[in-house]
Amino acid sequence: MRVIRGRGKTPDTDRAVTAAMLDQTGATGEPAFRAWTPHRQIAFGRRDARADRYDDAVAAAESHGFPAIERSVGGRAVAYTGTTVAFAYAVPLDDARTGLDDRYEAATTAVVRALRSLGVHARRGEPPESYCPGEHSVQAGGKLSGIAQRVRKSAALVSGVVVVTDRDEIAAVLDPIYDALDIPFDPESVGSVDDAGGPADPDAVCRALEDAFVGDAEREIEAAEDLDVEGAGDRA
């Protein structure tokens, strides 16, 4: 399995790395995985960008020192502080109409297993009024992770976020953002690996996720900065 480590030099090139990874999986049939720490940012979803007070939400992000970006997939605003871990797992498809639930199930199980290997008593689900609310989440003293999926004709990308530390900073910036977007949000719903008894070490979380998703498969390690991202498809 191809394993991509590190991040692109800028937020745009970093997103292009994931897009290129998905493109290559679709073309070659070889699965790929990456876990990394994206640049500091607030990533807004499509529905956020259509909200009446979206400009106010962007202003709130920027006033807290978080550049605002819009991602091409659904979901709601997510904060990356620079210690927040993202993961992406690209898998080839024979039939894009099948396997959605199985991929969600496998990914949720992998995230729970990874966090438990770090001493966190993680379990499925999320507290009420969580950030980026969704059915496929993991919690321990607050929401730690959310999982999403996008499907193409030849490949699917299962991706998500894990809050490692900076819980208070994330809650503080998301509170006015979700208020502007008119989405219920409880700052106390934010959890972190650190506060749940795990390490405040993004690298350790990245490696635990990699081990959980890749398992015993042979790993072909590549650096994100070495990946050819020119001409990559829709940015992930």
PDB file of C-alpha atoms in Angstrom:
ATOM      1  CA  MET A   1       0.000   0.000   0.000  1.00  0.00           C
ATOM      2  CA  ARG A   2       1.198   3.514  -0.771  1.00  0.00           C
ATOM      3  CA  VAL A   3       1.677   5.603   2.372  1.00  0.00           C
ATOM      4  CA  ILE A   4       2.071   9.355   1.996  1.00  0.00           C
ATOM      5  CA  ARG A   5       3.753  11.182   4.867  1.00  0.00           C
ATOM      6  CA  GLY A   6       4.101  14.888   5.546  1.00  0.00           C
ATOM      7  CA  ARG A   7       2.192  17.802   4.050  1.00  0.00           C
ATOM      8  CA  GLY A   8       2.389  20.102   1.065  1.00  0.00           C
ATOM      9  CA  LYS A   9       4.162  23.435   1.360  1.00  0.00           C
ATOM     10  CA  THR A  10       0.946  25.480   1.192  1.00  0.00           C
ATOM     11  CA  PRO A  11      -2.705  24.712   1.987  1.00  0.00           C
ATOM     12  CA  ASP A  12      -3.485  24.534  -1.744  1.00  0.00           C
ATOM     13  CA  THR A  13      -0.662  22.143  -2.563  1.00  0.00           C
ATOM     14  CA  ASP A  14      -1.475  20.112   0.529  1.00  0.00           C
ATOM     15  CA  ARG A  15      -5.056  19.570  -0.662  1.00  0.00           C
ATOM     16  CA  ALA A  16      -3.671  18.730  -4.094  1.00  0.00           C
ATOM     17  CA  VAL A  17      -1.610  15.921  -2.522  1.00  0.00           C
ATOM     18  CA  THR A  18      -4.787  14.167  -1.367  1.00  0.00           C
ATOM     19  CA  ALA A  19      -6.467  14.799  -4.717  1.00  0.00           C
ATOM     20  CA  ALA A  20      -3.472  13.309  -6.551  1.00  0.00           C
ATOM     21  CA  MET A  21      -3.464  10.333  -4.182  1.00  0.00           C
ATOM     22  CA  LEU A  22      -7.116   9.647  -4.997  1.00  0.00           C
ATOM     23  CA  ASP A  23      -6.511  10.084  -8.739  1.00  0.00           C
ATOM     24  CA  GLN A  24      -3.631   7.603  -8.659  1.00  0.00           C
ATOM     25  CA  THR A  25      -5.609   5.023  -6.709  1.00  0.00           C
ATOM     26  CA  GLY A  26      -8.370   5.236  -9.284  1.00  0.00           C
ATOM     27  CA  ALA A  27      -5.885   4.853 -12.116  1.00  0.00           C
ATOM     28  CA  THR A  28      -3.727   2.067 -10.669  1.00  0.00           C
ATOM     29  CA  GLY A  29      -6.064   0.198  -8.345  1.00  0.00           C
ATOM     30  CA  GLU A  30      -3.552   0.501  -5.499  1.00  0.00           C
ATOM     31  CA  PRO A  31      -4.913   1.786  -2.163  1.00  0.00           C
ATOM     32  CA  ALA A  32      -3.165   4.663  -0.422  1.00  0.00           C
ATOM     33  CA  PHE A  33      -3.183   6.222   3.027  1.00  0.00           C
ATOM     34  CA  ARG A  34      -1.934   9.429   4.593  1.00  0.00           C
ATOM     35  CA  ALA A  35      -2.164  10.939   8.086  1.00  0.00           C
ATOM     36  CA  TRP A  36      -0.711  14.405   8.611  1.00  0.00           C
ATOM     37  CA  THR A  37      -1.126  17.795  10.239  1.00  0.00           C
ATOM     38  CA  PRO A  38      -2.680  20.292   7.819  1.00  0.00           C
ATOM     39  CA  HIS A  39      -1.739  23.959   7.898  1.00  0.00           C
ATOM     40  CA  ARG A  40      -3.570  26.178  10.379  1.00  0.00           C
ATOM     41  CA  GLN A  41      -6.990  26.953   8.890  1.00  0.00           C
ATOM     42  CA  ILE A  42     -10.741  26.766   9.163  1.00  0.00           C
ATOM     43  CA  ALA A  43     -12.110  24.481   6.463  1.00  0.00           C
ATOM     44  CA  PHE A  44     -15.676  25.422   5.542  1.00  0.00           C
ATOM     45  CA  GLY A  45     -18.030  23.066   3.726  1.00  0.00           C
ATOM     46  CA  ARG A  46     -20.324  23.760   0.795  1.00  0.00           C
ATOM     47  CA  ARG A  47     -23.387  24.398   2.938  1.00  0.00           C
ATOM     48  CA  ASP A  48     -21.424  26.836   5.087  1.00  0.00           C
ATOM     49  CA  ALA A  49     -20.535  28.901   2.022  1.00  0.00           C
ATOM     50  CA  ARG A  50     -24.233  29.255   1.182  1.00  0.00           C
ATOM     51  CA  ALA A  51     -25.220  30.530   4.651  1.00  0.00           C
ATOM     52  CA  ASP A  52     -26.575  34.091   4.913  1.00  0.00           C
ATOM     53  CA  ARG A  53     -23.865  35.124   7.380  1.00  0.00           C
ATOM     54  CA  TYR A  54     -20.997  33.209   5.846  1.00  0.00           C
ATOM     55  CA  ASP A  55     -18.935  36.397   5.573  1.00  0.00           C
ATOM     56  CA  ASP A  56     -19.323  36.872   9.335  1.00  0.00           C
ATOM     57  CA  ALA A  57     -18.145  33.296   9.926  1.00  0.00           C
ATOM     58  CA  VAL A  58     -15.060  33.905   7.776  1.00  0.00           C
ATOM     59  CA  ALA A  59     -14.363  37.141   9.650  1.00  0.00           C
ATOM     60  CA  ALA A  60     -14.626  35.287  12.970  1.00  0.00           C
ATOM     61  CA  ALA A  61     -12.108  32.694  11.778  1.00  0.00           C
ATOM     62  CA  GLU A  62      -9.652  35.302  10.572  1.00  0.00           C
ATOM     63  CA  SER A  63      -9.980  37.401  13.730  1.00  0.00           C
ATOM     64  CA  HIS A  64      -8.753  34.348  15.676  1.00  0.00           C
ATOM     65  CA  GLY A  65      -5.792  33.914  13.332  1.00  0.00           C
ATOM     66  CA  PHE A  66      -7.245  31.100  11.210  1.00  0.00           C
ATOM     67  CA  PRO A  67      -7.174  31.504   7.418  1.00  0.00           C
ATOM     68  CA  ALA A  68     -10.477  30.430   5.871  1.00  0.00           C
ATOM     69  CA  ILE A  69     -10.630  27.901   3.044  1.00  0.00           C
ATOM     70  CA  GLU A  70     -13.563  26.209   1.306  1.00  0.00           C
ATOM     71  CA  ARG A  71     -13.362  22.475   0.689  1.00  0.00           C
ATOM     72  CA  SER A  72     -15.158  20.810  -2.174  1.00  0.00           C
ATOM     73  CA  VAL A  73     -17.007  18.270  -0.039  1.00  0.00           C
ATOM     74  CA  GLY A  74     -19.838  18.513   2.448  1.00  0.00           C
ATOM     75  CA  GLY A  75     -19.750  18.754   6.209  1.00  0.00           C
ATOM     76  CA  ARG A  76     -19.453  21.805   8.425  1.00  0.00           C
ATOM     77  CA  ALA A  77     -16.605  24.023   9.578  1.00  0.00           C
ATOM     78  CA  VAL A  78     -13.585  22.251  11.050  1.00  0.00           C
ATOM     79  CA  ALA A  79     -10.611  23.904  12.774  1.00  0.00           C
ATOM     80  CA  TYR A  80      -7.018  22.832  12.185  1.00  0.00           C
ATOM     81  CA  THR A  81      -4.578  24.451  14.601  1.00  0.00           C
ATOM     82  CA  GLY A  82      -1.395  22.934  13.194  1.00  0.00           C
ATOM     83  CA  THR A  83      -1.511  20.077  15.712  1.00  0.00           C
ATOM     84  CA  THR A  84      -4.828  18.698  14.443  1.00  0.00           C
ATOM     85  CA  VAL A  85      -4.413  15.468  12.497  1.00  0.00           C
ATOM     86  CA  ALA A  86      -6.203  14.696   9.255  1.00  0.00           C
ATOM     87  CA  PHE A  87      -6.271  11.299   7.582  1.00  0.00           C
ATOM     88  CA  ALA A  88      -7.292  10.090   4.128  1.00  0.00           C
ATOM     89  CA  TYR A  89      -7.661   6.541   2.857  1.00  0.00           C
ATOM     90  CA  ALA A  90      -8.079   6.024  -0.883  1.00  0.00           C
ATOM     91  CA  VAL A  91      -9.477   2.655  -1.979  1.00  0.00           C
ATOM     92  CA  PRO A  92     -10.136   1.354  -5.524  1.00  0.00           C
ATOM     93  CA  LEU A  93     -13.696   0.492  -6.515  1.00  0.00           C
ATOM     94  CA  ASP A  94     -15.197  -2.084  -8.831  1.00  0.00           C
ATOM     95  CA  ASP A  95     -18.707  -0.690  -8.326  1.00  0.00           C
ATOM     96  CA  ALA A  96     -19.197   2.832  -6.955  1.00  0.00           C
ATOM     97  CA  ARG A  97     -22.774   1.953  -5.969  1.00  0.00           C
ATOM     98  CA  THR A  98     -21.773  -0.511  -3.249  1.00  0.00           C
ATOM     99  CA  GLY A  99     -19.668  -0.610  -0.102  1.00  0.00           C
ATOM    100  CA  LEU A 100     -20.393   2.832   1.351  1.00  0.00           C
ATOM    101  CA  ASP A 101     -21.551   1.573   4.749  1.00  0.00           C
ATOM    102  CA  ASP A 102     -18.814  -1.054   4.933  1.00  0.00           C
ATOM    103  CA  ARG A 103     -16.133   1.586   4.347  1.00  0.00           C
ATOM    104  CA  TYR A 104     -17.588   3.805   7.062  1.00  0.00           C
ATOM    105  CA  GLU A 105     -17.735   0.859   9.445  1.00  0.00           C
ATOM    106  CA  ALA A 106     -14.133  -0.132   8.752  1.00  0.00           C
ATOM    107  CA  ALA A 107     -12.849   3.429   9.099  1.00  0.00           C
ATOM    108  CA  THR A 108     -14.660   4.070  12.366  1.00  0.00           C
ATOM    109  CA  THR A 109     -13.325   0.801  13.765  1.00  0.00           C
ATOM    110  CA  ALA A 110      -9.796   1.752  12.671  1.00  0.00           C
ATOM    111  CA  VAL A 111      -9.961   5.178  14.334  1.00  0.00           C
ATOM    112  CA  VAL A 112     -11.261   3.700  17.592  1.00  0.00           C
ATOM    113  CA  ARG A 113      -8.524   1.048  17.506  1.00  0.00           C
ATOM    114  CA  ALA A 114      -5.820   3.640  16.818  1.00  0.00           C
ATOM    115  CA  LEU A 115      -6.910   5.864  19.691  1.00  0.00           C
ATOM    116  CA  ARG A 116      -7.227   2.964  22.107  1.00  0.00           C
ATOM    117  CA  SER A 117      -3.671   1.941  21.224  1.00  0.00           C
ATOM    118  CA  LEU A 118      -2.654   5.368  22.548  1.00  0.00           C
ATOM    119  CA  GLY A 119      -4.445   4.898  25.864  1.00  0.00           C
ATOM    120  CA  VAL A 120      -7.658   6.739  24.948  1.00  0.00           C
ATOM    121  CA  HIS A 121     -10.956   5.063  25.879  1.00  0.00           C
ATOM    122  CA  ALA A 122     -12.498   5.977  22.544  1.00  0.00           C
ATOM    123  CA  ARG A 123     -15.950   4.887  21.450  1.00  0.00           C
ATOM    124  CA  ARG A 124     -18.324   5.562  18.601  1.00  0.00           C
ATOM    125  CA  GLY A 125     -20.627   8.562  18.578  1.00  0.00           C
ATOM    126  CA  GLU A 126     -20.499  12.221  19.490  1.00  0.00           C
ATOM    127  CA  PRO A 127     -21.956  14.533  22.159  1.00  0.00           C
ATOM    128  CA  PRO A 128     -24.957  16.718  21.277  1.00  0.00           C
ATOM    129  CA  GLU A 129     -24.258  19.943  19.386  1.00  0.00           C
ATOM    130  CA  SER A 130     -20.795  18.867  18.227  1.00  0.00           C
ATOM    131  CA  TYR A 131     -18.705  20.546  15.535  1.00  0.00           C
ATOM    132  CA  CYS A 132     -19.216  19.135  12.026  1.00  0.00           C
ATOM    133  CA  PRO A 133     -22.026  16.895  13.303  1.00  0.00           C
ATOM    134  CA  GLY A 134     -22.301  13.487  11.713  1.00  0.00           C
ATOM    135  CA  GLU A 135     -23.226   9.880  12.284  1.00  0.00           C
ATOM    136  CA  HIS A 136     -19.678   8.600  11.851  1.00  0.00           C
ATOM    137  CA  SER A 137     -17.809  10.108  14.794  1.00  0.00           C
ATOM    138  CA  VAL A 138     -15.605   9.015  17.682  1.00  0.00           C
ATOM    139  CA  GLN A 139     -15.647  10.450  21.192  1.00  0.00           C
ATOM    140  CA  ALA A 140     -13.888  10.302  24.548  1.00  0.00           C
ATOM    141  CA  GLY A 141     -14.698  13.165  26.911  1.00  0.00           C
ATOM    142  CA  GLY A 142     -15.911  15.093  23.847  1.00  0.00           C
ATOM    143  CA  LYS A 143     -15.795  14.612  20.095  1.00  0.00           C
ATOM    144  CA  LEU A 144     -12.335  13.578  18.942  1.00  0.00           C
ATOM    145  CA  SER A 145     -12.948  12.570  15.351  1.00  0.00           C
ATOM    146  CA  GLY A 146     -15.387  12.867  12.488  1.00  0.00           C
ATOM    147  CA  ILE A 147     -15.317  10.750   9.332  1.00  0.00           C
ATOM    148  CA  ALA A 148     -16.581  11.583   5.844  1.00  0.00           C
ATOM    149  CA  GLN A 149     -16.511   9.893   2.464  1.00  0.00           C
ATOM    150  CA  ARG A 150     -16.512  10.847  -1.189  1.00  0.00           C
ATOM    151  CA  VAL A 151     -17.005   8.387  -4.009  1.00  0.00           C
ATOM    152  CA  ARG A 152     -15.826   8.505  -7.607  1.00  0.00           C
ATOM    153  CA  LYS A 153     -16.359   5.988 -10.384  1.00  0.00           C
ATOM    154  CA  SER A 154     -13.078   4.157  -9.752  1.00  0.00           C
ATOM    155  CA  ALA A 155     -12.071   5.090  -6.181  1.00  0.00           C
ATOM    156  CA  ALA A 156     -13.414   6.261  -2.844  1.00  0.00           C
ATOM    157  CA  LEU A 157     -11.775   8.544  -0.301  1.00  0.00           C
ATOM    158  CA  VAL A 158     -12.544   7.972   3.371  1.00  0.00           C
ATOM    159  CA  SER A 159     -11.214  10.912   5.342  1.00  0.00           C
ATOM    160  CA  GLY A 160     -11.450  12.499   8.738  1.00  0.00           C
ATOM    161  CA  VAL A 161      -9.954  14.610  11.472  1.00  0.00           C
ATOM    162  CA  VAL A 162      -8.599  13.857  14.953  1.00  0.00           C
ATOM    163  CA  VAL A 163      -8.243  16.612  17.548  1.00  0.00           C
ATOM    164  CA  VAL A 164      -4.951  15.957  19.326  1.00  0.00           C
ATOM    165  CA  THR A 165      -4.618  19.034  21.548  1.00  0.00           C
ATOM    166  CA  ASP A 166      -5.607  22.754  21.538  1.00  0.00           C
ATOM    167  CA  ARG A 167      -9.135  21.850  22.606  1.00  0.00           C
ATOM    168  CA  ASP A 168      -9.854  25.270  24.148  1.00  0.00           C
ATOM    169  CA  GLU A 169      -8.555  27.153  21.111  1.00  0.00           C
ATOM    170  CA  ILE A 170     -10.709  25.079  18.768  1.00  0.00           C
ATOM    171  CA  ALA A 171     -13.811  25.609  20.893  1.00  0.00           C
ATOM    172  CA  ALA A 172     -13.147  29.359  21.104  1.00  0.00           C
ATOM    173  CA  VAL A 173     -12.860  29.876  17.356  1.00  0.00           C
ATOM    174  CA  LEU A 174     -15.725  27.561  16.387  1.00  0.00           C
ATOM    175  CA  ASP A 175     -18.190  29.141  18.816  1.00  0.00           C
ATOM    176  CA  PRO A 176     -18.644  32.450  16.910  1.00  0.00           C
ATOM    177  CA  ILE A 177     -18.348  30.654  13.567  1.00  0.00           C
ATOM    178  CA  TYR A 178     -21.204  28.277  14.299  1.00  0.00           C
ATOM    179  CA  ASP A 179     -23.226  31.151  15.734  1.00  0.00           C
ATOM    180  CA  ALA A 180     -22.820  33.043  12.443  1.00  0.00           C
ATOM    181  CA  LEU A 181     -23.766  29.924  10.487  1.00  0.00           C
ATOM    182  CA  ASP A 182     -26.811  29.387  12.754  1.00  0.00           C
ATOM    183  CA  ILE A 183     -25.749  25.863  13.695  1.00  0.00           C
ATOM    184  CA  PRO A 184     -26.177  24.607  17.294  1.00  0.00           C
ATOM    185  CA  PHE A 185     -22.768  24.187  18.902  1.00  0.00           C
ATOM    186  CA  ASP A 186     -21.671  23.457  22.452  1.00  0.00           C
ATOM    187  CA  PRO A 187     -18.014  24.385  23.053  1.00  0.00           C
ATOM    188  CA  GLU A 188     -17.887  21.733  25.771  1.00  0.00           C
ATOM    189  CA  SER A 189     -18.530  19.077  23.111  1.00  0.00           C
ATOM    190  CA  VAL A 190     -14.970  19.448  21.781  1.00  0.00           C
ATOM    191  CA  GLY A 191     -12.605  16.768  22.999  1.00  0.00           C
ATOM    192  CA  SER A 192      -8.939  16.024  22.406  1.00  0.00           C
ATOM    193  CA  VAL A 193      -6.602  13.061  22.557  1.00  0.00           C
ATOM    194  CA  ASP A 194      -4.504  14.930  25.116  1.00  0.00           C
ATOM    195  CA  ASP A 195      -7.414  15.596  27.482  1.00  0.00           C
ATOM    196  CA  ALA A 196      -8.635  12.000  27.080  1.00  0.00           C
ATOM    197  CA  GLY A 197      -5.386  10.576  28.446  1.00  0.00           C
ATOM    198  CA  GLY A 198      -3.449  10.129  25.219  1.00  0.00           C
ATOM    199  CA  PRO A 199      -0.291  11.853  24.007  1.00  0.00           C
ATOM    200  CA  ALA A 200      -0.233  15.513  22.957  1.00  0.00           C
ATOM    201  CA  ASP A 201       1.862  14.383  20.016  1.00  0.00           C
ATOM    202  CA  PRO A 202       0.428  14.626  16.483  1.00  0.00           C
ATOM    203  CA  ASP A 203       3.156  12.361  15.091  1.00  0.00           C
ATOM    204  CA  ALA A 204       2.183   9.587  17.489  1.00  0.00           C
ATOM    205  CA  VAL A 205      -1.453   9.918  16.436  1.00  0.00           C
ATOM    206  CA  CYS A 206      -0.468   9.857  12.746  1.00  0.00           C
ATOM    207  CA  ARG A 207       1.515   6.645  13.229  1.00  0.00           C
ATOM    208  CA  ALA A 208      -1.266   4.996  15.233  1.00  0.00           C
ATOM    209  CA  LEU A 209      -3.776   5.794  12.486  1.00  0.00           C
ATOM    210  CA  GLU A 210      -1.379   4.545   9.826  1.00  0.00           C
ATOM    211  CA  ASP A 211      -0.887   1.273  11.688  1.00  0.00           C
ATOM    212  CA  ALA A 212      -4.641   0.821  12.173  1.00  0.00           C
ATOM    213  CA  PHE A 213      -5.560   1.488   8.535  1.00  0.00           C
ATOM    214  CA  VAL A 214      -2.597  -0.138   6.789  1.00  0.00           C
ATOM    215  CA  GLY A 215      -2.184  -3.107   9.121  1.00  0.00           C
ATOM    216  CA  ASP A 216       0.212  -5.793   7.880  1.00  0.00           C
ATOM    217  CA  ALA A 217       0.212  -4.600   4.270  1.00  0.00           C
ATOM    218  CA  GLU A 218       3.603  -3.779   2.791  1.00  0.00           C
ATOM    219  CA  ARG A 219       4.138  -0.027   2.854  1.00  0.00           C
ATOM    220  CA  GLU A 220       5.543   2.009  -0.010  1.00  0.00           C
ATOM    221  CA  ILE A 221       6.477   5.272   1.733  1.00  0.00           C
ATOM    222  CA  GLU A 222       6.373   8.539  -0.211  1.00  0.00           C
ATOM    223  CA  ALA A 223       6.887  12.131   0.933  1.00  0.00           C
ATOM    224  CA  ALA A 224       3.988  14.495   0.262  1.00  0.00           C
ATOM    225  CA  GLU A 225       6.341  17.141  -1.094  1.00  0.00           C
ATOM    226  CA  ASP A 226       7.636  14.672  -3.692  1.00  0.00           C
ATOM    227  CA  LEU A 227       4.203  13.748  -5.044  1.00  0.00           C
ATOM    228  CA  ASP A 228       3.347  14.976  -8.541  1.00  0.00           C
ATOM    229  CA  VAL A 229       0.217  17.072  -7.946  1.00  0.00           C
ATOM    230  CA  GLU A 230       0.069  18.787 -11.325  1.00  0.00           C
ATOM    231  CA  GLY A 231      -3.259  18.104 -12.988  1.00  0.00           C
ATOM    232  CA  ALA A 232      -4.767  16.454  -9.891  1.00  0.00           C
ATOM    233  CA  GLY A 233      -8.563  16.252  -9.834  1.00  0.00           C
ATOM    234  CA  ASP A 234     -10.990  18.112  -7.577  1.00  0.00           C
ATOM    235  CA  ARG A 235      -9.200  19.148  -4.436  1.00  0.00           C
ATOM    236  CA  ALA A 236     -10.002  16.879  -1.477  1.00  0.00           C
TER     237      ALA A 236
END
